Short mmCIF file of C-alpha atoms in Angstrom, two decimals:
data_model
loop_
_atom_site.label_atom_id
_atom_site.label_comp_id
_atom_site.label_asym_id
_atom_site.label_seq_id
_atom_site.Cartn_x
_atom_site.Cartn_y
_atom_site.Cartn_z
CA UNK A 1 37.48 83.63 56.67
CA UNK A 2 40.42 85.37 55.01
CA UNK A 3 42.62 84.03 57.81
CA UNK A 4 41.60 80.54 56.76
CA UNK A 5 42.52 81.25 53.14
CA UNK A 6 45.83 82.95 53.87
CA UNK A 7 47.85 80.39 51.89
CA UNK A 8 45.89 81.20 48.73
CA UNK A 9 45.62 84.96 49.12
CA UNK A 10 47.80 85.55 46.05
CA UNK A 11 44.97 84.06 43.96
CA UNK A 12 42.02 85.35 45.94
CA UNK A 13 43.55 88.84 45.68
CA UNK A 14 41.90 88.92 42.26
CA UNK A 15 38.46 88.84 43.84
CA UNK A 16 39.51 91.23 46.60
CA UNK A 17 40.83 93.72 44.06
CA UNK A 18 37.56 93.67 42.16
CA UNK A 19 35.61 94.20 45.36
CA UNK A 20 37.51 97.26 46.57
CA UNK A 21 38.35 99.24 43.43
CA UNK A 22 36.00 101.78 41.91
CA UNK A 23 36.04 103.08 38.35
CA UNK A 24 35.98 101.17 35.08
CA UNK A 25 39.55 101.83 34.05
CA UNK A 26 40.98 100.86 37.45
CA UNK A 27 39.05 97.60 37.68
CA UNK A 28 39.89 96.76 34.07
CA UNK A 29 43.60 97.39 34.65
CA UNK A 30 43.55 95.31 37.84
CA UNK A 31 41.85 92.39 36.14
CA UNK A 32 43.80 92.53 32.90
CA UNK A 33 47.14 92.56 34.75
CA UNK A 34 46.13 89.86 37.25
CA UNK A 35 48.37 87.24 35.63
CA UNK A 36 51.44 89.40 36.27
CA UNK A 37 50.62 90.24 39.88
CA UNK A 38 49.54 86.71 40.77
CA UNK A 39 52.73 85.35 39.22
CA UNK A 40 54.87 87.80 41.18
CA UNK A 41 53.13 86.93 44.44
CA UNK A 42 53.54 83.21 43.75
CA UNK A 43 57.25 83.75 43.10
CA UNK A 44 57.72 85.67 46.35
CA UNK A 45 55.54 83.54 48.65
CA UNK A 46 56.62 80.09 47.47
CA UNK A 47 60.14 81.12 46.32
CA UNK A 48 59.54 79.68 42.86
CA UNK A 49 62.14 79.62 40.11
CA UNK A 50 61.70 81.17 36.68
CA UNK A 51 61.45 77.68 35.20
CA UNK A 52 58.67 76.67 37.59
CA UNK A 53 56.73 79.84 36.81
CA UNK A 54 57.21 79.36 33.07
CA UNK A 55 55.73 75.86 33.25
CA UNK A 56 52.76 77.16 35.25
CA UNK A 57 51.97 80.31 33.26
CA UNK A 58 49.96 78.56 30.50
CA UNK A 59 47.67 77.11 33.18
CA UNK A 60 47.36 80.50 34.82
CA UNK A 61 46.37 82.14 31.54
CA UNK A 62 43.90 79.37 30.72
CA UNK A 63 42.28 79.53 34.16
CA UNK A 64 42.04 83.32 34.02
CA UNK A 65 40.33 83.03 30.63
CA UNK A 66 37.89 80.53 32.11
CA UNK A 67 37.38 82.86 35.08
CA UNK A 68 36.54 85.74 32.77
CA UNK A 69 33.97 83.67 30.89
CA UNK A 70 32.45 81.66 33.75
CA UNK A 71 33.02 83.54 37.02
CA UNK A 72 32.61 87.21 36.14
CA UNK A 73 28.91 86.65 35.35
CA UNK A 74 28.41 85.50 38.96
CA UNK A 75 30.31 88.48 40.34
CA UNK A 76 28.30 90.89 38.19
CA UNK A 77 25.04 89.24 39.26
CA UNK A 78 25.99 89.49 42.94
CA UNK A 79 26.56 93.23 42.75
CA UNK A 80 23.38 93.67 40.72
CA UNK A 81 21.40 91.74 43.35
CA UNK A 82 22.99 93.78 46.14
CA UNK A 83 22.03 96.97 44.32
CA UNK A 84 18.43 95.80 44.01
CA UNK A 85 18.35 94.92 47.71
CA UNK A 86 19.78 98.32 48.62
CA UNK A 87 17.15 100.13 46.57
CA UNK A 88 14.35 98.04 48.10
CA UNK A 89 15.82 98.25 51.60
CA UNK A 90 17.83 95.46 53.21
CA UNK A 91 15.60 92.99 55.07
CA UNK A 92 15.68 89.39 56.29
CA UNK A 93 14.59 87.98 52.93
CA UNK A 94 17.07 89.73 50.66
CA UNK A 95 19.90 89.33 53.18
CA UNK A 96 19.24 85.57 53.26
CA UNK A 97 19.54 85.61 49.48
CA UNK A 98 22.71 87.71 49.48
CA UNK A 99 24.34 85.64 52.23
CA UNK A 100 23.73 82.43 50.30
CA UNK A 101 24.95 84.02 47.07
CA UNK A 102 28.11 85.26 48.78
CA UNK A 103 28.89 81.81 50.18
CA UNK A 104 28.51 80.34 46.72
CA UNK A 105 30.65 83.12 45.28
CA UNK A 106 33.37 82.49 47.84
CA UNK A 107 33.43 78.76 47.06
CA UNK A 108 33.70 79.42 43.34
CA UNK A 109 36.66 81.77 43.85
CA UNK A 110 38.31 79.40 46.34
CA UNK A 111 37.99 76.52 43.85
CA UNK A 112 39.63 78.75 41.24
CA UNK A 113 42.48 79.40 43.66
CA UNK A 114 42.91 75.72 44.52
CA UNK A 115 43.01 74.79 40.83
CA UNK A 116 45.90 77.20 40.31
CA UNK A 117 47.73 76.35 43.53
CA UNK A 118 47.80 72.57 43.32
CA UNK A 119 50.30 72.25 40.43
CA UNK A 120 52.65 74.77 42.02
CA UNK A 121 52.62 73.01 45.38
CA UNK A 122 53.04 69.60 43.76
CA UNK A 123 56.15 70.84 41.93
CA UNK A 124 58.00 72.32 44.89
CA UNK A 125 61.52 71.15 45.68
CA UNK A 126 62.55 69.88 49.17
CA UNK A 127 64.35 73.17 49.82
CA UNK A 128 61.27 75.18 48.87
CA UNK A 129 59.14 72.99 51.14
CA UNK A 130 61.58 73.66 53.99
CA UNK A 131 61.29 77.40 53.36
CA UNK A 132 57.50 77.26 53.28
CA UNK A 133 57.40 75.24 56.50
CA UNK A 134 59.62 77.81 58.25
CA UNK A 135 57.35 80.58 57.01
CA UNK A 136 54.29 78.77 58.36
CA UNK A 137 56.01 78.24 61.72
CA UNK A 138 57.06 81.90 61.96
CA UNK A 139 53.55 83.08 61.14
CA UNK A 140 52.03 80.68 63.70
CA UNK A 141 54.45 81.91 66.37
CA UNK A 142 53.58 85.50 65.52
CA UNK A 143 49.87 84.70 65.73
CA UNK A 144 50.28 83.04 69.13
CA UNK A 145 52.30 85.99 70.43
CA UNK A 146 49.64 88.41 69.24
CA UNK A 147 46.94 86.35 70.97
CA UNK A 148 48.89 86.26 74.23
CA UNK A 149 49.50 90.00 74.24
CA UNK A 150 46.15 91.33 73.12
CA UNK A 151 43.65 93.17 75.28
CA UNK A 152 40.10 92.13 74.46
CA UNK A 153 38.53 95.54 74.99
CA UNK A 154 41.17 97.14 72.78
CA UNK A 155 40.57 94.39 70.21
CA UNK A 156 36.85 95.20 70.13
CA UNK A 157 37.62 98.87 69.50
CA UNK A 158 40.04 97.97 66.70
CA UNK A 159 37.47 95.63 65.16
CA UNK A 160 34.84 98.37 65.17
CA UNK A 161 37.28 100.82 63.57
CA UNK A 162 38.12 98.32 60.84
CA UNK A 163 34.45 97.83 60.03
CA UNK A 164 33.77 101.58 60.07
CA UNK A 165 36.67 102.22 57.72
CA UNK A 166 35.54 99.48 55.32
CA UNK A 167 31.95 100.76 55.32
CA UNK A 168 32.99 104.39 54.83
CA UNK A 169 34.91 103.37 51.71
CA UNK A 170 31.48 102.57 50.27
CA UNK A 171 29.26 105.21 51.89
CA UNK A 172 31.41 108.15 52.86
CA UNK A 173 31.62 109.28 56.50
CA UNK A 174 29.30 107.66 59.04
CA UNK A 175 27.71 109.78 61.73
CA UNK A 176 28.19 109.17 65.46
CA UNK A 177 25.01 107.12 65.77
CA UNK A 178 26.00 104.91 62.85
CA UNK A 179 29.49 104.35 64.25
CA UNK A 180 27.92 103.37 67.58
CA UNK A 181 25.68 100.89 65.77
CA UNK A 182 28.72 99.31 64.08
CA UNK A 183 30.49 99.03 67.44
CA UNK A 184 27.42 97.46 69.06
CA UNK A 185 26.93 94.76 66.43
CA UNK A 186 30.59 93.93 65.85
CA UNK A 187 31.08 93.80 69.62
CA UNK A 188 28.71 90.83 69.73
CA UNK A 189 30.70 88.84 67.20
CA UNK A 190 32.34 85.77 68.76
CA UNK A 191 36.02 85.64 69.57
CA UNK A 192 37.20 82.78 67.37
CA UNK A 193 40.74 83.95 66.68
CA UNK A 194 42.48 81.32 68.80
CA UNK A 195 40.43 78.55 67.19
CA UNK A 196 41.24 79.92 63.73
CA UNK A 197 44.98 79.96 64.47
CA UNK A 198 44.89 76.41 65.84
CA UNK A 199 42.89 75.10 62.88
CA UNK A 200 45.02 76.85 60.28
CA UNK A 201 48.23 75.61 61.92
CA UNK A 202 46.94 72.03 61.93
CA UNK A 203 45.91 72.22 58.27
CA UNK A 204 49.21 73.75 57.24
CA UNK A 205 51.11 70.98 59.02
CA UNK A 206 49.00 68.41 57.16
CA UNK A 207 49.76 70.17 53.88
CA UNK A 208 53.51 70.14 54.57
CA UNK A 209 53.30 66.41 55.35
CA UNK A 210 51.64 65.84 51.98
CA UNK A 211 54.33 67.82 50.19
CA UNK A 212 57.10 65.89 51.96
CA UNK A 213 55.71 62.55 50.82
CA UNK A 214 55.50 63.88 47.23
CA UNK A 215 51.70 63.80 47.04
CA UNK A 216 50.34 64.10 43.52
CA UNK A 217 48.69 67.22 42.18
CA UNK A 218 45.31 65.48 42.38
CA UNK A 219 45.87 64.55 46.04
CA UNK A 220 46.90 68.08 46.93
CA UNK A 221 43.91 69.52 45.08
CA UNK A 222 41.57 67.15 46.93
CA UNK A 223 43.06 68.09 50.32
CA UNK A 224 42.87 71.81 49.67
CA UNK A 225 39.36 71.58 48.27
CA UNK A 226 38.20 69.84 51.46
CA UNK A 227 39.97 72.50 53.55
CA UNK A 228 39.31 75.76 51.72
CA UNK A 229 36.23 75.14 49.57
CA UNK A 230 34.06 72.59 51.36
CA UNK A 231 35.24 73.15 54.97
CA UNK A 232 34.59 69.44 55.42
CA UNK A 233 36.53 69.15 58.69
CA UNK A 234 35.89 72.63 60.11
CA UNK A 235 35.82 72.42 63.92
CA UNK A 236 32.31 72.88 65.39
CA UNK A 237 33.43 76.01 67.26
CA UNK A 238 34.42 77.70 64.00
CA UNK A 239 31.28 76.52 62.26
CA UNK A 240 29.13 78.06 65.00
CA UNK A 241 31.19 81.25 64.93
CA UNK A 242 30.71 81.55 61.16
CA UNK A 243 26.95 81.21 61.51
CA UNK A 244 26.87 83.83 64.27
CA UNK A 245 29.03 86.29 62.35
CA UNK A 246 26.89 85.84 59.25
CA UNK A 247 23.75 86.66 61.23
CA UNK A 248 25.36 89.74 62.74
CA UNK A 249 26.56 91.01 59.37
CA UNK A 250 23.02 90.62 58.04
CA UNK A 251 21.76 92.62 61.02
CA UNK A 252 24.39 95.27 60.33
CA UNK A 253 23.29 95.61 56.69
CA UNK A 254 19.63 95.88 57.66
CA UNK A 255 19.97 98.36 60.50
CA UNK A 256 22.75 100.46 59.00
CA UNK A 257 21.11 100.52 55.57
CA UNK A 258 17.93 101.87 57.13
CA UNK A 259 19.94 104.72 58.65
CA UNK A 260 21.62 105.92 55.42
CA UNK A 261 20.99 109.51 54.44
CA UNK A 262 20.48 110.36 50.77
CA UNK A 263 24.15 111.14 50.18
CA UNK A 264 25.29 107.83 51.67
CA UNK A 265 22.64 105.88 49.75
CA UNK A 266 23.59 107.48 46.45
CA UNK A 267 27.30 106.84 46.97
CA UNK A 268 26.72 103.22 48.00
CA UNK A 269 24.41 102.51 45.07
CA UNK A 270 26.71 104.27 42.61
CA UNK A 271 29.59 102.08 43.70
CA UNK A 272 27.52 98.93 43.28
CA UNK A 273 26.43 100.03 39.79
CA UNK A 274 30.00 100.80 38.77
CA UNK A 275 31.31 97.44 39.90
CA UNK A 276 28.46 95.57 38.22
CA UNK A 277 28.98 97.49 34.98
CA UNK A 278 32.76 97.09 35.10
CA UNK A 279 32.40 93.33 35.50
CA UNK A 280 29.99 93.23 32.59
CA UNK A 281 32.37 95.20 30.36
CA UNK A 282 35.25 92.86 31.15
CA UNK A 283 33.33 89.96 29.62
CA UNK A 284 33.58 89.20 25.91
CA UNK A 285 29.92 88.16 25.89
CA UNK A 286 28.42 90.12 28.80
CA UNK A 287 25.88 88.33 30.94
CA UNK A 288 24.82 87.86 34.54
CA UNK A 289 24.56 84.33 35.88
CA UNK A 290 21.42 83.30 37.82
CA UNK A 291 21.92 83.38 41.57
CA UNK A 292 20.65 80.57 43.77
CA UNK A 293 17.82 82.55 45.38
#
């Protein structure tokens, strides 16, 4: 999924930062300085001028204020619901709830990113569009080269290591049996990388075509919403892969959660509590939004 949202990562980094940092002061600093870091990433990725950034900054500040008031309650509620599921034990019912809540959460954050991106893209100069197109082409060529050179068995081992590392950030070290479980489940995830690269390349080319014909901000926002929020033209292969990966991640939560020792459980739950509480403290009127399950 993050490969599909690569163009907007400088906005979605806000959500990613909140998901990976622990400790009230660190999360607060990350969130309260998000306007600076997002602006810097926008400048570097799109090669924006100071004047372009200055025109955009009021919208960035307004959207971040809206995000604090309207989106943080959903983030806080998600971590609270995950904590409750962890304490009860992950099962099919609560994983169905969490999976649906996460999809909704993703769409809300993606819509936030599209809202911020559309005016910047609509205001790009022909030279900036040329630069962005070259960047897209270079990244596509690099992706295709990586696909041609990769060894599938080595890729499976790397995938398992990535998952183990991400999980251990939350639980502390996994034992040998737990690492084997991660390798087993992630090894059954479909290989959709080539389809992702092809789809992303096609969508990026369509975006460049819109920019070259001076599409309006509303047109760009509509295109990117269909692409990155609604997935309205997602190829069937990627749709099936997403469903399969979702089911395997649910299985991973259920089986791995059942294997946690007391130390792992306490560390995992402590991290969830901290993130929930941090997200509550960042709100001027703290609340948790109702989840759709």
